[in-house]
Coordinates of C-alpha atoms and ligand atoms in Angstrom, one line a residue:
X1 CA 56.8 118.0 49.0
X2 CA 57.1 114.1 48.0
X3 CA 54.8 112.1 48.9
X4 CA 54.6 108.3 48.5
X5 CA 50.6 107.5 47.8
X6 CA 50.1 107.0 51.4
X7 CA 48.9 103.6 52.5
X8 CA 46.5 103.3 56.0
X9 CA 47.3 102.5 59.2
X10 CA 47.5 98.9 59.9
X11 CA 44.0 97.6 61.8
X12 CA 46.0 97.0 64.8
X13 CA 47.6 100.4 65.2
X14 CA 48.5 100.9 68.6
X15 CA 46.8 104.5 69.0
X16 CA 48.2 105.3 72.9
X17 CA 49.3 107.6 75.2
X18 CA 52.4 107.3 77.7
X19 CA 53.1 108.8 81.1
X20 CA 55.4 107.7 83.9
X21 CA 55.5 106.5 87.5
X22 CA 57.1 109.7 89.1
X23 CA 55.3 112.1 86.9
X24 CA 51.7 110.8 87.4
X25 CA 51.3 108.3 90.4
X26 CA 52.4 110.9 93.8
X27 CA 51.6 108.3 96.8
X28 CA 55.6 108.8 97.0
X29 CA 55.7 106.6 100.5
X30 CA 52.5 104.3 100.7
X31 CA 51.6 101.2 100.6
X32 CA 55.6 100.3 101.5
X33 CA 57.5 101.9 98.5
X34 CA 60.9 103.0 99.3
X35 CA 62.5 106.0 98.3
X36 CA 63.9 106.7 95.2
X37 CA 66.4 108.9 93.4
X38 CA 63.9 111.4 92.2
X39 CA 62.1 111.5 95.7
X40 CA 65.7 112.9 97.4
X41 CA 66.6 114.7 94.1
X42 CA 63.8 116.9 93.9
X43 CA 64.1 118.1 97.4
X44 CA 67.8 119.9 97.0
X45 CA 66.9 123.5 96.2
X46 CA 67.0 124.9 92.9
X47 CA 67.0 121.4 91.4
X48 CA 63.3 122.1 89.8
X49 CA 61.1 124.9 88.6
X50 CA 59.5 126.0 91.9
X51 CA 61.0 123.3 93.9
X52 CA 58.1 121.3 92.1
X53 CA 58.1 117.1 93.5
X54 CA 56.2 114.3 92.6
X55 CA 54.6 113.6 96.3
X56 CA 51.2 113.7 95.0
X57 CA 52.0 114.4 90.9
X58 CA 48.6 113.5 89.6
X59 CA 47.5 111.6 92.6
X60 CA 47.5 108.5 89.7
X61 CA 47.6 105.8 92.4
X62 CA 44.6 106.5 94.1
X63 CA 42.7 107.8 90.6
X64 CA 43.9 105.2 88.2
X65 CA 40.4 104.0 87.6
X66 CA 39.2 107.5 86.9
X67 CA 42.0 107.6 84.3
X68 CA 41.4 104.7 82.6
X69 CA 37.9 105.0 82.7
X70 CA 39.3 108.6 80.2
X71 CA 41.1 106.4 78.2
X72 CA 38.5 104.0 77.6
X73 CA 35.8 106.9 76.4
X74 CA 38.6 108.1 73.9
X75 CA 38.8 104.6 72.7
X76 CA 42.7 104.1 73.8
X77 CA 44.3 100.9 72.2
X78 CA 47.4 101.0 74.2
X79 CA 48.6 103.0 77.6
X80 CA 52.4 103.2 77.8
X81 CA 53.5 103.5 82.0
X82 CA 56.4 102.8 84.1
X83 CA 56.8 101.0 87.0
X84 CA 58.7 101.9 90.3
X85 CA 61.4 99.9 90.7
X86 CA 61.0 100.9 94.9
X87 CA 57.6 99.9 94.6
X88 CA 58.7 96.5 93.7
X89 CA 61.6 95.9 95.9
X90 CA 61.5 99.4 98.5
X91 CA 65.4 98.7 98.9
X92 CA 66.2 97.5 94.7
X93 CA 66.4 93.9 95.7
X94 CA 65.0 91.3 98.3
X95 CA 61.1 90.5 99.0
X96 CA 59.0 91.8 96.8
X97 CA 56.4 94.0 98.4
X98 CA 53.2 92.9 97.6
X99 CA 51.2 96.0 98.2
X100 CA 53.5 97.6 95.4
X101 CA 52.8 94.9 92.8
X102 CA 49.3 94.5 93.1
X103 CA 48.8 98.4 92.2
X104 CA 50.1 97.5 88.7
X105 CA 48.2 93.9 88.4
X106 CA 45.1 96.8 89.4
X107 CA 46.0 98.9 86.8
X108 CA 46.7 96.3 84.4
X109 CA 43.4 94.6 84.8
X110 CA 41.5 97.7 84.8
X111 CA 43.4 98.4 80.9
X112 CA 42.6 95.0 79.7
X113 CA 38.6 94.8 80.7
X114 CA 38.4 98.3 78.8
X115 CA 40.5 96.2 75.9
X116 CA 43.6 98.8 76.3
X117 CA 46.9 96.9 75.8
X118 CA 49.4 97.9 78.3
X119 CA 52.8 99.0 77.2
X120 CA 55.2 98.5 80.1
X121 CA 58.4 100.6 80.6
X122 CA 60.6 98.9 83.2
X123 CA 62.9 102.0 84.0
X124 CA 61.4 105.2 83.8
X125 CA 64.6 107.2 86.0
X126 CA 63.3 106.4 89.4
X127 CA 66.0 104.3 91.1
X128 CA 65.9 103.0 94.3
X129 CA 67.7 104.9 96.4
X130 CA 69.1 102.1 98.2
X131 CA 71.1 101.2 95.6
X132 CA 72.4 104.2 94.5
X133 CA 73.9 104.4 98.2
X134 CA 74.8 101.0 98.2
X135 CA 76.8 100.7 95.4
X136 CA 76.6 103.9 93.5
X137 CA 73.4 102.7 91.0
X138 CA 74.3 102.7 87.7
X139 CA 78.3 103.3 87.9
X140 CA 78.1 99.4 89.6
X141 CA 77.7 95.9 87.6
X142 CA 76.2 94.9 90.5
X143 CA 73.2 96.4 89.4
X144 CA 73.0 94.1 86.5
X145 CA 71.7 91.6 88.7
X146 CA 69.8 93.5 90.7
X147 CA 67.8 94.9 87.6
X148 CA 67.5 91.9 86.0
X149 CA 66.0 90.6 89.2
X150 CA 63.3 93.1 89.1
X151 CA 62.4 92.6 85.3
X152 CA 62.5 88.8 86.0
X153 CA 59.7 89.6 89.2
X154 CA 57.7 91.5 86.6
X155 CA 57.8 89.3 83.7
X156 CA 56.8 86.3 85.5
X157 CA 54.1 88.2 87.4
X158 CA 52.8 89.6 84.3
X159 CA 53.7 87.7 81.4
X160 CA 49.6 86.3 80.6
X161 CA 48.7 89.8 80.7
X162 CA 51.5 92.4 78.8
X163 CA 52.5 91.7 75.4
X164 CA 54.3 95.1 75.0
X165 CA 58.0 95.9 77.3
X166 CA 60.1 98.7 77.1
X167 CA 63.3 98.3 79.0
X168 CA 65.3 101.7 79.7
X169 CA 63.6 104.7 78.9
X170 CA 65.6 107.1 77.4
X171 CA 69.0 106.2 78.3
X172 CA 71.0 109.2 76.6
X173 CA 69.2 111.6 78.2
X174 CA 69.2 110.0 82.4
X175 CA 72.9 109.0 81.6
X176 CA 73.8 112.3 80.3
X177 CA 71.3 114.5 82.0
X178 CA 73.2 112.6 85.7
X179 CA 76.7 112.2 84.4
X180 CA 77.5 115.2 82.5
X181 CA 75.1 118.0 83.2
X182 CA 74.4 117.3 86.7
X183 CA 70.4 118.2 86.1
X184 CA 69.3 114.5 86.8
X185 CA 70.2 112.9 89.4
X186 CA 72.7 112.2 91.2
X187 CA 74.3 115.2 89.8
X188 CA 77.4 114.4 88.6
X189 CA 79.9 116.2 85.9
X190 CA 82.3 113.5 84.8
X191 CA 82.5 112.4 81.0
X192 CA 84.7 109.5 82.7
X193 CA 82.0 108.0 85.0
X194 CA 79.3 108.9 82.7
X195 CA 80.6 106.9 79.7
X196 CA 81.2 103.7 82.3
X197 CA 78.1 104.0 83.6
X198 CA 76.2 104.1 80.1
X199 CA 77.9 101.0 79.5
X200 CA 76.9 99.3 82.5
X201 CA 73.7 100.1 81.9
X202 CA 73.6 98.9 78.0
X203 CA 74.4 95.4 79.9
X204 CA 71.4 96.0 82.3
X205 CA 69.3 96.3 79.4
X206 CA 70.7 93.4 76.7
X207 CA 70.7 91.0 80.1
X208 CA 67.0 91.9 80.8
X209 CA 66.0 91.4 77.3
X210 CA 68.1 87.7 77.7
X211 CA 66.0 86.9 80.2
X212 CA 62.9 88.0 78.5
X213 CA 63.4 85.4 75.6
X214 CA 63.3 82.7 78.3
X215 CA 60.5 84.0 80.0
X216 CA 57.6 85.4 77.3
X217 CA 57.8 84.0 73.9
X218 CA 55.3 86.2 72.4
X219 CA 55.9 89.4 73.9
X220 CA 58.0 92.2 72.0
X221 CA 60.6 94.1 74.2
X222 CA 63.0 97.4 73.5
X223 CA 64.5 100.4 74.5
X224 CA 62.7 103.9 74.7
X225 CA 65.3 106.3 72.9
X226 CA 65.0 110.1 72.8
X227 CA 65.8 110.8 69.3
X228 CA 66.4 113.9 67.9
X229 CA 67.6 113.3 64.2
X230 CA 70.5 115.3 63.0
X231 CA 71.0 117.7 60.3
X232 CA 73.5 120.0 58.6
X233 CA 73.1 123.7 58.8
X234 CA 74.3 124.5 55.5
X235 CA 75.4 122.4 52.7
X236 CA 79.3 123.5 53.4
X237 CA 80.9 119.3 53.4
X238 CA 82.4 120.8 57.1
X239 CA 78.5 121.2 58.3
X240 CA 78.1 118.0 57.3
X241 CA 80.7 116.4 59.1
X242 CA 79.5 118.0 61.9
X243 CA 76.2 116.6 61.8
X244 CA 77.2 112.8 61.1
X245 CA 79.7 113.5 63.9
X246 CA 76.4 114.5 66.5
X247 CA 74.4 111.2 65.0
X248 CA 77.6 108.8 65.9
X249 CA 77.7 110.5 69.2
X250 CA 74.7 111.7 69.9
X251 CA 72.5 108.9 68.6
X252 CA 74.2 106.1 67.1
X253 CA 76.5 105.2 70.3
X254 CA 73.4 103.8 71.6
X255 CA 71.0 103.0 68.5
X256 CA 74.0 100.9 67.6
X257 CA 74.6 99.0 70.7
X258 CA 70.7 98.5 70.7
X259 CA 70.5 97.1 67.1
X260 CA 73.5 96.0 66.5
X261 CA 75.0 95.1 69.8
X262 CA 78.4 97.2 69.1
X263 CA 79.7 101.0 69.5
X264 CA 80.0 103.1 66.6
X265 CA 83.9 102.8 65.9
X266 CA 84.1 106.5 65.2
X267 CA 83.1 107.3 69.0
X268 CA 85.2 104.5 70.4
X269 CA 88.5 105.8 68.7
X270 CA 87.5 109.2 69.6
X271 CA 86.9 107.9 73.3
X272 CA 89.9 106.0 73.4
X273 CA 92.1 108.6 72.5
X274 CA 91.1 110.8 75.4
X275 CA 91.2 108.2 78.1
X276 CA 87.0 108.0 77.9
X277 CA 86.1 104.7 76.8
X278 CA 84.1 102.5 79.3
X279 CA 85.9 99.1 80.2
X280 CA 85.0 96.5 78.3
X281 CA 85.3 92.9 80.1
X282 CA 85.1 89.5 79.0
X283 CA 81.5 88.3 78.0
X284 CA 80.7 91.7 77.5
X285 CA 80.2 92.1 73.6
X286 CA 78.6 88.7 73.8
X287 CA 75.7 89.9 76.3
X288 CA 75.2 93.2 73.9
X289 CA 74.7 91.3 71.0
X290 CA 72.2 88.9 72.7
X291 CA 70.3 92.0 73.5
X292 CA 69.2 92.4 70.1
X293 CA 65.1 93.6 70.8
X294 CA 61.7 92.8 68.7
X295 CA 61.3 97.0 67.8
X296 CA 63.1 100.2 68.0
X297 CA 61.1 102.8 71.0
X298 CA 61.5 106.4 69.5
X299 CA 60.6 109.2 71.8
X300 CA 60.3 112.1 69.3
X301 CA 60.4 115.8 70.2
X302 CA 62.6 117.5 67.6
X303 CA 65.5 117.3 65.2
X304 CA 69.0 119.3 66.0
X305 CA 70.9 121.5 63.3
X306 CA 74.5 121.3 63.7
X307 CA 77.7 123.5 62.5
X308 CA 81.4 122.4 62.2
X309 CA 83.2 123.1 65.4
X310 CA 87.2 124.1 66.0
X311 CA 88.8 122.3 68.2
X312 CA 89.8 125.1 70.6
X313 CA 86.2 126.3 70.9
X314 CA 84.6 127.1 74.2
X315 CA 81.3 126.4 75.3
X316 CA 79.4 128.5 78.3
X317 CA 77.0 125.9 80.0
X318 CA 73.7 126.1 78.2
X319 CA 71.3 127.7 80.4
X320 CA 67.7 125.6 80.4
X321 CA 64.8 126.8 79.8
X322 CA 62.5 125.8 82.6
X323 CA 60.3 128.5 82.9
X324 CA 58.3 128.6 79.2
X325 CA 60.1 132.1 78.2
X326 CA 61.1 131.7 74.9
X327 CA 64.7 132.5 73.7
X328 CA 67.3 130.9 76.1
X329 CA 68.6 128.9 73.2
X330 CA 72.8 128.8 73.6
X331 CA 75.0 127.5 71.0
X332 CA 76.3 124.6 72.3
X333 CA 78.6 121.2 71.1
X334 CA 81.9 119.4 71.3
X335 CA 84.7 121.2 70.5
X336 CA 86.4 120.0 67.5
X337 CA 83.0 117.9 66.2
X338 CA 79.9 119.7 66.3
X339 CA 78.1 122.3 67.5
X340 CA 74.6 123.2 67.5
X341 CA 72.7 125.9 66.0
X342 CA 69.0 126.9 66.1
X343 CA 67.4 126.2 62.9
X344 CA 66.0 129.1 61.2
X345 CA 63.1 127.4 58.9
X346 CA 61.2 125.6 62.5
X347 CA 59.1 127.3 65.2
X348 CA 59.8 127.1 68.3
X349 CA 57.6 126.0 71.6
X350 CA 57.6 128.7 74.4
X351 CA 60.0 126.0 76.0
X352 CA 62.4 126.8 73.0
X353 CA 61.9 123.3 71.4
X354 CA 61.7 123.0 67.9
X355 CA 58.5 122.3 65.9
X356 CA 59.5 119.6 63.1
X357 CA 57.1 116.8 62.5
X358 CA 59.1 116.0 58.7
X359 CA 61.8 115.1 61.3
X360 CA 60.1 112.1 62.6
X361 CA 59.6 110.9 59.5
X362 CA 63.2 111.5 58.6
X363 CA 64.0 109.7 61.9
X364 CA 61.7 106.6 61.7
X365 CA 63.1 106.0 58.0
X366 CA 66.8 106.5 59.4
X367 CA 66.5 103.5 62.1
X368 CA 64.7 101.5 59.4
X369 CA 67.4 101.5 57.0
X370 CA 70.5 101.2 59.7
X371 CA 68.4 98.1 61.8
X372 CA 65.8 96.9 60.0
X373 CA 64.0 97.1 63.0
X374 CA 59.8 97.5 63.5
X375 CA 59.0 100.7 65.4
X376 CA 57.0 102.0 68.1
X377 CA 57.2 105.5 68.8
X378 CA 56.4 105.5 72.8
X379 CA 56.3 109.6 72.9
X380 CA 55.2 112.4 71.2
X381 CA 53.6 115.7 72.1
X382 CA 53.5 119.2 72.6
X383 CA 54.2 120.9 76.3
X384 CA 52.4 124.3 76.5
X385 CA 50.2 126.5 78.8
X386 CA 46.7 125.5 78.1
X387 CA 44.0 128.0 79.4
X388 CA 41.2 126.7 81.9
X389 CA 39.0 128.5 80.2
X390 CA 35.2 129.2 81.4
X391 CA 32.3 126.2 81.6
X392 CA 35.7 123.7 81.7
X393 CA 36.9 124.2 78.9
X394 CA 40.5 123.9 77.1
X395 CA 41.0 125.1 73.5
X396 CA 44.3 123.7 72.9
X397 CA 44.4 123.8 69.5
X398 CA 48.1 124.5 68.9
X399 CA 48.4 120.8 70.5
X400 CA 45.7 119.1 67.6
X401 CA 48.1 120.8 65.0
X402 CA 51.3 119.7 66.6
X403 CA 50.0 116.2 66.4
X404 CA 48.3 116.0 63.8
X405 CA 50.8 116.8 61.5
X406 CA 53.4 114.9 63.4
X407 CA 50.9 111.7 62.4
X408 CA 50.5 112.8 59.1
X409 CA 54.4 112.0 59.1
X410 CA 53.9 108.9 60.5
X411 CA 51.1 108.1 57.3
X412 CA 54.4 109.0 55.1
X413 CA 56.7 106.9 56.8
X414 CA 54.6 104.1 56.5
X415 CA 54.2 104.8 52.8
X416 CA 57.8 104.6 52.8
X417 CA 57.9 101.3 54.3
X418 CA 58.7 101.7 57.8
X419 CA 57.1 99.2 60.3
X420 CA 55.4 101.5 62.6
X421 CA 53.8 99.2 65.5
X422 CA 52.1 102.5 66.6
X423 CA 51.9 105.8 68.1
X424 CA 52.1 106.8 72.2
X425 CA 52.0 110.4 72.7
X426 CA 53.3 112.1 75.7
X427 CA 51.0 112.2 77.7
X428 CA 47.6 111.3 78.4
X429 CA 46.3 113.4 81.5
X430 CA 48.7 116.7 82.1
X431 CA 51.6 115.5 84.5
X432 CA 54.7 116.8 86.3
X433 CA 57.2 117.6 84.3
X434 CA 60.5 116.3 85.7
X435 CA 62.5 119.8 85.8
X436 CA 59.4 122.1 84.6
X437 CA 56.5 121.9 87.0
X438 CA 53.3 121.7 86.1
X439 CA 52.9 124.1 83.9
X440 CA 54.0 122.7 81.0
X441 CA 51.4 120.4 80.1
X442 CA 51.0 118.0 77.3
X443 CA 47.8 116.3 78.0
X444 CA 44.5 115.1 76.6
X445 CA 43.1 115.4 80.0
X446 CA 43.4 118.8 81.9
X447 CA 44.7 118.2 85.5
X448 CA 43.4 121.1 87.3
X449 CA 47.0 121.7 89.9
X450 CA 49.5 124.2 89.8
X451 CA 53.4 124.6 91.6
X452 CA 51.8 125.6 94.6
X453 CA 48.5 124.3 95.3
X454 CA 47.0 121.0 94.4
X455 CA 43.4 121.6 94.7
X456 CA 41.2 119.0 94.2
X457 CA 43.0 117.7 90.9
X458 CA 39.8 117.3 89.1
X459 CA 39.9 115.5 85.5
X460 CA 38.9 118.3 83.1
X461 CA 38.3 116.8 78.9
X462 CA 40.6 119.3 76.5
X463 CA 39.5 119.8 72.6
X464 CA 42.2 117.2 71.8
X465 CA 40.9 114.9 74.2
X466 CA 37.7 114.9 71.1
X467 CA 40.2 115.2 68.4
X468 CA 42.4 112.3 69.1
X469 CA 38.8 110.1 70.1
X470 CA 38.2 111.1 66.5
X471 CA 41.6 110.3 65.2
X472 CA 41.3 106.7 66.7
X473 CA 37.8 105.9 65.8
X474 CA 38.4 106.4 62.6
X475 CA 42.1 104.7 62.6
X476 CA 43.6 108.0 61.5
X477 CA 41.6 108.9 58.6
X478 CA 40.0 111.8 59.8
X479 CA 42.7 113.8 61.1
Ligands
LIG501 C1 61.0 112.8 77.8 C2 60.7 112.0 79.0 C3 59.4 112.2 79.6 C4 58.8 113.6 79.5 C5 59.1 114.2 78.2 C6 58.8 115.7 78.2 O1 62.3 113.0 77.7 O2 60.9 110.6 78.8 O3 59.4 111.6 80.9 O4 59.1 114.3 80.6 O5 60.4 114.1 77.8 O6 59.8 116.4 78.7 P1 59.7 117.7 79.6 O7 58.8 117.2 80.8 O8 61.0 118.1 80.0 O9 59.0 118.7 78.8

């Protein structure tokens, strides 16, 4: 394999870790938060593996100094979280409750006197439900305003303390996960109403980045996007054009509104010519191209293989794999543009994701050469059963691999000249996973719940937990 002579990681590497509010915090309705979208979501049957919730998640709220007390033995440089929006304002707008903002100033202060730099997301999928009854939450400009209120709220409250903002995390998948496959809230199937609302909410995000600029002029700011590189399955030129086809659609209809502030013209003809293009109203391009942010976010899990597609080809609804038995892999596309096919040289994970840590180097050197843009990748990491094993202990060494060579990538992709600000894997103590329980777990720490019980939720150190301290100590040498 080539390999540029690799050059080290830059002294001020941000070696982190990233969770989220509903997957780690629980204290769903204290201290004055309102409800959001996830709380309701959660509770219509079927929606998640064992009707799993985030009431009590990780019971982060009330153990936050426990955590970052963790974090601060491993030698953490940076702690990517999100902040509930209903925490802030319990109804999406209005007073902000106090209670709810001081449990991130809390959190905030406890990273910086350990020297962690915190690495705020602003939208990590929790809505306020208010709005989404109000107004219909993302399919309404109001929420523009409303968002950019909250942001504003945050960056004024915070701007002496966080240097690092991600905006929306992970667009493509809450827009198309809640407008097309109905698995996210609110569980809609409409490619109509999900291609308006993703442009209502690329505004959202270029207006909040505006107001940024005015607000912190030393801060950096961007979006959180799940990439997933594309590639042909064969070298057949109809392969091909299937797999540029899934990185316009797929990837580039928001990468390119991100970098670029404009749609991939591809897509838009393609939209336009089946009545799916959002509306576009005066002032519009002008707010996406003043949206332009200080680094690319790349949330990295795996690449997709793609093969050409007929037009008259029928997809069955993929079904998920939410319960860690491997092999529910469906073929599954866009008629008439791609469709995708499991990639016979990767492994899989037990949740049928593919293992391909080249990828993210393929990926990182991709959004280099398109934007030009520095990059921070804000998640990375392996969900698997671990095994409390006797005496407390957690031999997950399937996880060291998985990210070890995933940051031997990184080394390379530096060598090859992309700006890499630094590395957040997903996640730092075990959490919920949104549709997959508990069980799945991707942590350093150990979180000793399950679906059905919560017992005492005691912090338990895994073998990665010493192998990443390493990794960091010595500023990725020793890997
Ligand atoms: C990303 C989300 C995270 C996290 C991760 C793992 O898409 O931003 O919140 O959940 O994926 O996914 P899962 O929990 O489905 O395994």
């Amino acid at each position: 394999m080539y390999h540029a002579k690799l050059d080290q990681f830059p002294n001020d590497f941000l070696w982190g870790s990233a969770s989220a509010a509903y997957q780690v915090e629980g204290a769903w309705n204290e201290d004055g938060k309102g409800p959001s979208v996830w709380d309701n979501f959660v509770r219509i049957p079927g929606k998640t593996f064992k009707g799993t919730d985030g009431n009590v998640a990780v019971d982060h709220y009330h153990r936050y100094k426990e955590d970052v007390a963790l974090m601060a033995e491993m030698g953490l440089k940076a702690y990517r979280f999100s902040v509930s929006w209903s925490r802030i304002f319990p109804a999406g707008k209005g007073e902000i409750n106090e209670a709810g903002i001081q449990f991130y100033e809390n959190l905030i202060d406890e990273l910086l006197r350990h020297q962690i730099e915190p690495i705020v997301t602003l939208y990590h999928w929790d809505l306020p439900q208010a709005l989404q009854d109000e107004y219909g939450g993302w399919e309404s400009r109001e929420i523009i305003e409303d968002f950019n209120n909250y942001c504003v709220a945050l960056f004024e409250r915070f701007k002496d303390k966080v240097n690092y903002w991600v905006t929306l995390n992970e667009q493509n998948v809450f827009i198309s996960h809640g407008y097309e496959q109905a698995s996210h809230p609110p569980g809609v199937r409409d490619r109509k109403r999900m291609y308006e609302a993703n442009h209502i909410a690329n505004l959202a995000n270029a207006k909040a980045i505006q107001s940024f600029r005015q607000i912190i002029l030393n801060g950096k700011i961007g979006p959180s996007f799940a990439y997933g590189p594309a590639y042909a399955y064969t070298s057949n030129p109809e392969d091909v054009l299937a797999a540029e086809n899934a990185e316009d659609f797929n990837s580039h209809w928001w990468l390119d509104v991100y970098g670029w502030g404009e749609y991939p013209k591809t897509v838009w003809k393609y939209l336009e010519k089946y009545d799916l293009a959002p509306t576009m109203e005066a002032g519009d391009e002008a707010l996406l191209k003043a949206g332009k942010p200080d680094f690319m976010g790349v949330n990295y899990y795996q690449t997709a293989t793609f093969t050409a597609s007929p037009l008259d080809e029928e997809f069955v609804n993929a079904k998920e794999n939410h319960d860690g038995k491997k092999g529910n892999f469906v073929e599954n596309g866009n008629a008439g543009l791609f469709k995708r096919k499991r990639n016979e040289a990767l492994e899989t994970t037990n949740w049928d994701w593919e293992i391909d840590p080249t990828g993210l180097r393929i990926g990182l050197r991709r959004i280099t050469s398109r934007y030009g843009l520095p990059v921070l990748v804000t998640e990375n990491g392996l969900g698997e059963f671990d095994k409390l094993e006797e005496n407390d202990v957690i031999n997950d060494d399937y996880r060291i691999e998985y990210i070890r060579k995933h940051i031997e990538q990184l080394q390379a992709a530096i060598a090859d000249g992309v700006d890499l600000l630094g590395y957040c894997t997903w996640s730092f103590t075990d959490l919920l996973s949104w549709l997959n329980g508990y069980q799945k777990r991707y942590g350093f720490v150990y979180v000793d719940r399950d679906e059905l019980n919560e017992k005492e939720l005691r912090r338990i150190r895994k073998k990665s937990f010493y192998w990443y301290k390493d990794v960091i100590w010595s500023n990725g040498d020793r890997l």
